Coordinates of C-alpha atoms and ligand atoms in Angstrom, one line a residue:
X11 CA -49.8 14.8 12.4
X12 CA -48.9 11.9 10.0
X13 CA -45.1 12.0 8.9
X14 CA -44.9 10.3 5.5
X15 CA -41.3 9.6 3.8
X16 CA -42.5 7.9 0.3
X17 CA -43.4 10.0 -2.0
X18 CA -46.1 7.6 -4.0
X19 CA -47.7 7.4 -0.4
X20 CA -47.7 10.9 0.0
X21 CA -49.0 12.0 -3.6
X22 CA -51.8 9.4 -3.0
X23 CA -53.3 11.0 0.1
X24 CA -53.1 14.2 -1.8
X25 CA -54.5 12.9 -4.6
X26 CA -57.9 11.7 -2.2
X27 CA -58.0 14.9 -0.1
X28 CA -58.3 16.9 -3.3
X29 CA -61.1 14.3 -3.9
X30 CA -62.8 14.9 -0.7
X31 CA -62.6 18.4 -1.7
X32 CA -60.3 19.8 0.8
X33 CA -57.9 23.0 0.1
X34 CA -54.1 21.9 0.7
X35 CA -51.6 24.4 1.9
X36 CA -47.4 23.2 1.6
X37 CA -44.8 24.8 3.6
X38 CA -41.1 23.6 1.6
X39 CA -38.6 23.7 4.6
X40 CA -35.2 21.9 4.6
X41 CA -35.9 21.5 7.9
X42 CA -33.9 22.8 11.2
X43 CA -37.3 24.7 12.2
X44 CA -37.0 27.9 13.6
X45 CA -39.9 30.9 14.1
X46 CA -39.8 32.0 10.7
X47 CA -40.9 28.5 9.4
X48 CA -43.8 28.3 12.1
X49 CA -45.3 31.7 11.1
X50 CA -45.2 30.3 7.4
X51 CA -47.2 27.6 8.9
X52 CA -49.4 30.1 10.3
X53 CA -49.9 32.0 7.4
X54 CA -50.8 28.6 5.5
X55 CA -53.2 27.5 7.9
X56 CA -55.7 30.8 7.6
X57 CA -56.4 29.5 4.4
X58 CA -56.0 25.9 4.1
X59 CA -58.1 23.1 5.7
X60 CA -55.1 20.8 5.2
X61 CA -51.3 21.8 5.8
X62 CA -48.2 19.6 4.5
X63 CA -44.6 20.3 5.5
X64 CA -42.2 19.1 3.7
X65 CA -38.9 18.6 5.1
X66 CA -36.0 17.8 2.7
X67 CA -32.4 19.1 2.4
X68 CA -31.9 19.1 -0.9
X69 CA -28.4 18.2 -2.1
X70 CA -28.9 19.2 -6.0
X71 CA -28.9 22.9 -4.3
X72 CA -25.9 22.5 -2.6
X73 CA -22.4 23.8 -4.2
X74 CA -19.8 21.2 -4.2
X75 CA -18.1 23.8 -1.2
X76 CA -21.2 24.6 0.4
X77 CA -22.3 22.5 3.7
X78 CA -24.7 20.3 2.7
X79 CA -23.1 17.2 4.6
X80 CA -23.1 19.7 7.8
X81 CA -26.4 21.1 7.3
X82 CA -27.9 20.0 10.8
X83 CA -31.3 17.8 10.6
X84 CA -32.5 17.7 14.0
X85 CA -35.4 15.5 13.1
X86 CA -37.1 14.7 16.2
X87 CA -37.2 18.3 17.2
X88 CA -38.1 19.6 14.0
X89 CA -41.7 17.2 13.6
X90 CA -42.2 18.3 17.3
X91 CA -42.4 21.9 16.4
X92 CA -44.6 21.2 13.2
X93 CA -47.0 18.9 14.9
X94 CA -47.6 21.7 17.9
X95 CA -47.9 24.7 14.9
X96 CA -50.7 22.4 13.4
X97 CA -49.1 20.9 10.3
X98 CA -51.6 17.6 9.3
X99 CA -49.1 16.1 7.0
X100 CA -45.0 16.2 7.2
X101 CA -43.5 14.9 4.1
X102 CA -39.9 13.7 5.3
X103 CA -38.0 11.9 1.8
X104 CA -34.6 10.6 2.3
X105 CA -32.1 11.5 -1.4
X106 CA -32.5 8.1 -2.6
X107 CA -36.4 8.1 -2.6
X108 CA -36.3 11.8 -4.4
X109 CA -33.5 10.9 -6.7
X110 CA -33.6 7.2 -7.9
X111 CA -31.1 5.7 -9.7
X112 CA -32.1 7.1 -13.1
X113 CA -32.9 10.5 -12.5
X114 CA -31.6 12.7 -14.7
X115 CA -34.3 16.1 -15.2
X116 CA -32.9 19.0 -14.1
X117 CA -35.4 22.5 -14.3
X118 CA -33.3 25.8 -15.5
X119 CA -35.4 29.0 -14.7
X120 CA -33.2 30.7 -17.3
X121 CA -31.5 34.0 -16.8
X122 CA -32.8 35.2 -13.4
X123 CA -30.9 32.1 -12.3
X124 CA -27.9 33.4 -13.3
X125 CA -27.7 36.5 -11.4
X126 CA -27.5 38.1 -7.7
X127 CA -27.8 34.9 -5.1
X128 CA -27.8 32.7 -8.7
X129 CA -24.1 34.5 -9.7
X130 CA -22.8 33.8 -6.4
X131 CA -24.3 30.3 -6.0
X132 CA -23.8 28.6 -9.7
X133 CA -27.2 25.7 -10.1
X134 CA -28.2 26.7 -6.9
X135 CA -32.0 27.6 -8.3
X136 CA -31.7 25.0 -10.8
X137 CA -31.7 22.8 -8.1
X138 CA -34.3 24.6 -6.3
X139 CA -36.6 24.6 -9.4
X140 CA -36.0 21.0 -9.8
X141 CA -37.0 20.3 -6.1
X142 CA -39.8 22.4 -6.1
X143 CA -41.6 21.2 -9.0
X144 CA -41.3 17.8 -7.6
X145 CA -42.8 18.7 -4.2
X146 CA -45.9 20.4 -5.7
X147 CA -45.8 16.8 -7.9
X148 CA -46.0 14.8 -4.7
X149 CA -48.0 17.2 -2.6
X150 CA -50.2 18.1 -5.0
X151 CA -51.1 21.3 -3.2
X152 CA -53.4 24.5 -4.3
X153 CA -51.1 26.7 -2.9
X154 CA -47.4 27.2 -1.2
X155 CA -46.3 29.9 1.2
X156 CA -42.8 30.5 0.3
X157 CA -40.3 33.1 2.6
X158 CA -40.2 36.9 1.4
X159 CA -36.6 37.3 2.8
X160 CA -35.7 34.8 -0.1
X161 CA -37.1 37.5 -2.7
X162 CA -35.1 35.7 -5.7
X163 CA -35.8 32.5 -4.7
X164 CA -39.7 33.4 -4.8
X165 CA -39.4 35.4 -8.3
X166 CA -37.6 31.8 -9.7
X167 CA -40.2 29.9 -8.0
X168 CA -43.5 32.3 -9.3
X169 CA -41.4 31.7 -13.1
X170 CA -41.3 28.2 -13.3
X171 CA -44.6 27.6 -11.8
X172 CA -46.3 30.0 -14.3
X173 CA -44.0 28.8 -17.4
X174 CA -44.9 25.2 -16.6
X175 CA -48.6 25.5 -16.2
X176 CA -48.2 24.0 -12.5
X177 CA -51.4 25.8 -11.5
X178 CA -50.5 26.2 -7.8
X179 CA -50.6 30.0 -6.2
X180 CA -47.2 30.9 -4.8
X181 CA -47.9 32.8 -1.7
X182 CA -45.1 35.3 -0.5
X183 CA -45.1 35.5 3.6
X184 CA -44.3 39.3 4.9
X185 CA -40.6 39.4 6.1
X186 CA -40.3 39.2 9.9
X187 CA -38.1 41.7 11.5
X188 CA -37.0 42.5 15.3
X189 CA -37.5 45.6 16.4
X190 CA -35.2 48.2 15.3
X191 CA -36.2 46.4 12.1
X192 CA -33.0 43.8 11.4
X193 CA -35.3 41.4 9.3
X194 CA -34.9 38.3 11.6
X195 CA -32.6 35.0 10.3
X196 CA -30.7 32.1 12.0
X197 CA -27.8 33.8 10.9
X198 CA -28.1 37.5 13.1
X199 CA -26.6 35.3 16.3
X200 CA -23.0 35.2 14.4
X201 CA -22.9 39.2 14.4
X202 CA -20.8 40.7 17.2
X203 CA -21.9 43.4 19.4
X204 CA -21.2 46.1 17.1
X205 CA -21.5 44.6 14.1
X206 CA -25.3 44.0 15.0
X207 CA -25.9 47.9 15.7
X208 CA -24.2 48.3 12.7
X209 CA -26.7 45.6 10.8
X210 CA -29.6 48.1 11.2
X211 CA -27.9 49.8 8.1
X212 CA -29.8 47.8 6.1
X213 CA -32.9 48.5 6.7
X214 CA -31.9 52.1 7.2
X215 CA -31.2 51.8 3.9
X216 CA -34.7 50.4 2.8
X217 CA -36.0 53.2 5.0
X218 CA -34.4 55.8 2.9
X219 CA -35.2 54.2 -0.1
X220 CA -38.9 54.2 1.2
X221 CA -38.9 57.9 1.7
X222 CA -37.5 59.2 -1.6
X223 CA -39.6 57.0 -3.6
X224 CA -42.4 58.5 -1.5
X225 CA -41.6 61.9 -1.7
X226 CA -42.0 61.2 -5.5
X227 CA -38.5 60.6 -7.1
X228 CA -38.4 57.8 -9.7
X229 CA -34.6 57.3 -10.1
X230 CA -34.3 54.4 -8.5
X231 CA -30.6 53.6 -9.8
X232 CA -29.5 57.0 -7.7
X233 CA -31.5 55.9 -4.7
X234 CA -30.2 53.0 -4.4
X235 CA -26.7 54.3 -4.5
X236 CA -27.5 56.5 -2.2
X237 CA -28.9 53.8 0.0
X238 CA -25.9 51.6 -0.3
X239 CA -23.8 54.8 0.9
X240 CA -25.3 54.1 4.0
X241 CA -24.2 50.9 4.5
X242 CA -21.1 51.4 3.4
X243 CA -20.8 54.1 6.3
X244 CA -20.6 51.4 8.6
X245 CA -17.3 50.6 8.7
X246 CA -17.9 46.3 8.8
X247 CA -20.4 46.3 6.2
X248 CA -19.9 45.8 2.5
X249 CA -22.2 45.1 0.1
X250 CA -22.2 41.9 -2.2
X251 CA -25.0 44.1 -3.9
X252 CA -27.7 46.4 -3.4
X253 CA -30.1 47.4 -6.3
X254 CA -33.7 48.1 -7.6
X255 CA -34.8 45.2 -9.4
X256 CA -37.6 44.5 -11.6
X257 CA -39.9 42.2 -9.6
X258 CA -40.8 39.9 -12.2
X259 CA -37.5 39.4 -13.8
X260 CA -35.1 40.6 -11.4
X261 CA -33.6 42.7 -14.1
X262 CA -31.7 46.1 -12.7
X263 CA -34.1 48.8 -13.0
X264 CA -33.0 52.3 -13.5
X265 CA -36.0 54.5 -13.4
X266 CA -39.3 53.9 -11.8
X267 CA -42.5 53.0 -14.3
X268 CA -46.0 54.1 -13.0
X269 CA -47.6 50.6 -11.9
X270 CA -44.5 48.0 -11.9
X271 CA -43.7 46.7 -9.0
X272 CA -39.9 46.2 -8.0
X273 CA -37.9 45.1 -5.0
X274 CA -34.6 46.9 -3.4
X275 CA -32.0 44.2 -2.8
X276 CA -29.4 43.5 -0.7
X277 CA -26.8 41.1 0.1
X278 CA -24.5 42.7 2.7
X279 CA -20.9 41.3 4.4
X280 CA -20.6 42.6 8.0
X281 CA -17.2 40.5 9.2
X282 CA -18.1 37.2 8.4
X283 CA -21.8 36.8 8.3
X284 CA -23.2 37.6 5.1
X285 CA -27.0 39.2 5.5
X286 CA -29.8 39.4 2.9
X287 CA -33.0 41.7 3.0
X288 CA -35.1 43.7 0.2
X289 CA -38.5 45.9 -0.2
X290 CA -41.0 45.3 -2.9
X291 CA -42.2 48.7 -4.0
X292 CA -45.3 49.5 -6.9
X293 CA -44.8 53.1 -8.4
X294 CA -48.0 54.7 -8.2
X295 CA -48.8 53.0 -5.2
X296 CA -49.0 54.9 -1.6
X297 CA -46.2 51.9 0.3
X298 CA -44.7 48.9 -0.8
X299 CA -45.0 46.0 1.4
Ligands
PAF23 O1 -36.0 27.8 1.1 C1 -35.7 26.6 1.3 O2 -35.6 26.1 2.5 C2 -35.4 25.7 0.1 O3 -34.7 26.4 -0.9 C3 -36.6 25.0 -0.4 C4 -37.6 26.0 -1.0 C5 -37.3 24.2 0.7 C6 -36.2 24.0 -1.5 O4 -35.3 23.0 -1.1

């Protein structure tokens, strides 16, 4: 594995491996691997003969009260794990070589930007979009496997890409879940004892959702608040939302259209961690994914 910090280098050895014909696969982290990063790798390397990581914490992402000065970067650990999960090329800028004096573009994915995770974190996926759009830039890759979990982050992502003409397939990887079905993130080890039995409200909830829309009911606004009742019958849990969405926009749906897809989402309190999940659901179609 070759770890590259400048980005000219970086965009020139993409720039010949395309030449030499090879298929690149980029895996966008902001580093602090965990499992859920590696199985992106995973997923990436089925397909591609050449896999860049990118490790970068972005600070245009960051609110000015979130913790982007704290956000750990536990660099020797983190090229460790991606050299032993097979990554060929780890793409490590430092702020300064990303944002040069000068810079000044910054990409707004419009309204779905502005809602759900966008609402609650003002620029956050302007930054995203901005950082994103520069990685495939450097990386030049022909596709990127992007986290399911982050549902809106994807939907801003597959926007900009297809409203630019970028050209690169957005992959979504499954969501990873233990195994009472608590979809798995760095942030379940803050729940107490009962607040994690209580956690598997969530994807109750999904589960519910799952069966009503498969016994053939299309009203997804009731659903869902019937969904959300079962959080909320968890006496920790309260929801920051929870709502059918249209998949491509991430507009509120009300009723189900044969052939759209959309996605239940959730951002959900229990004490002080705050946990996000969602299921994409097609009408017509015998199970979402
Ligand atoms: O999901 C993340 O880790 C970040 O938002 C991303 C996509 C790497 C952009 O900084």
């Amino acid at each position: 594995m070759r770890i590259i910090t400048e980005p000219t280098e970086m965009q020139s050895i993409a720039e010949s491996l395309r030449l030499q014909h090879q298929f690149i696969g980029v895996v966008m982290t902001m580093g602090a691997l965990h499992e859920g990063h590696l199985s992106l790798v995973r997923l990436a390397k089925k397909k591609a003969g050449i896999v860049i990581m990118t490790v970068f914490v972005n600070p245009t992402q960051f609110g000015p009260d979130e913790d982007f000065e704290r956000y750990p970067r536990p660099f020797e650990q983190d090229s460790a794990l991606a050299r032993s999960a097979g990554v060929d090329y780890l793409f490590a800028p430092s702020a300064e070589q990303m944002y040069p004096e000068g810079f000044s573009t910054s990409i707004d994915p419009g309204p779905m930007a502005g809602s759900f995770e966008g609402r609650l974190r003002p620029g956050h996926f302007n930054g995203v979009a901005t950082v994103v759009v520069k990685l495939l830039g450097i990386t030049r890759p022909h596709f990127a496997v992007f986290g399911e979990k982050d549902a809106q982050q994807v939907a801003v992502i597959r926007r900009v890409v297809a409203d630019l003409n970028i050209g690169t397939v957005i992959e979504g990887a499954p969501i990873a879940r233990e195994g009472d079905g608590l979809a798995t993130s760095s942030r379940n080890i803050y729940l107490s004892f009962e607040e994690r039995q209580q956690a598997t409200a969530l994807f109750r909830a999904i589960r519910h959702a799952q069966q009503e829309t498969e016994s053939g009911r299309n009203d997804l606004a009731a659903i869902a608040k019937e969904a959300e009742s079962i959080v909320h019958a968890e006496s920790a849990a309260r929801t920051d939302y929870l709502c059918f969405v249209e998949e491509d926009t991430f507009e509120p749906a009300a009723d189900a259209i044969p052939g759209k897809a959309y996605r239940l989402i959730m951002a959900v309190r229990l004490g002080s961690t705050r946990l996000i999940d969602n299921w994409k659901y097609v009408c017509g179609e015998d199970r979402g994914s």
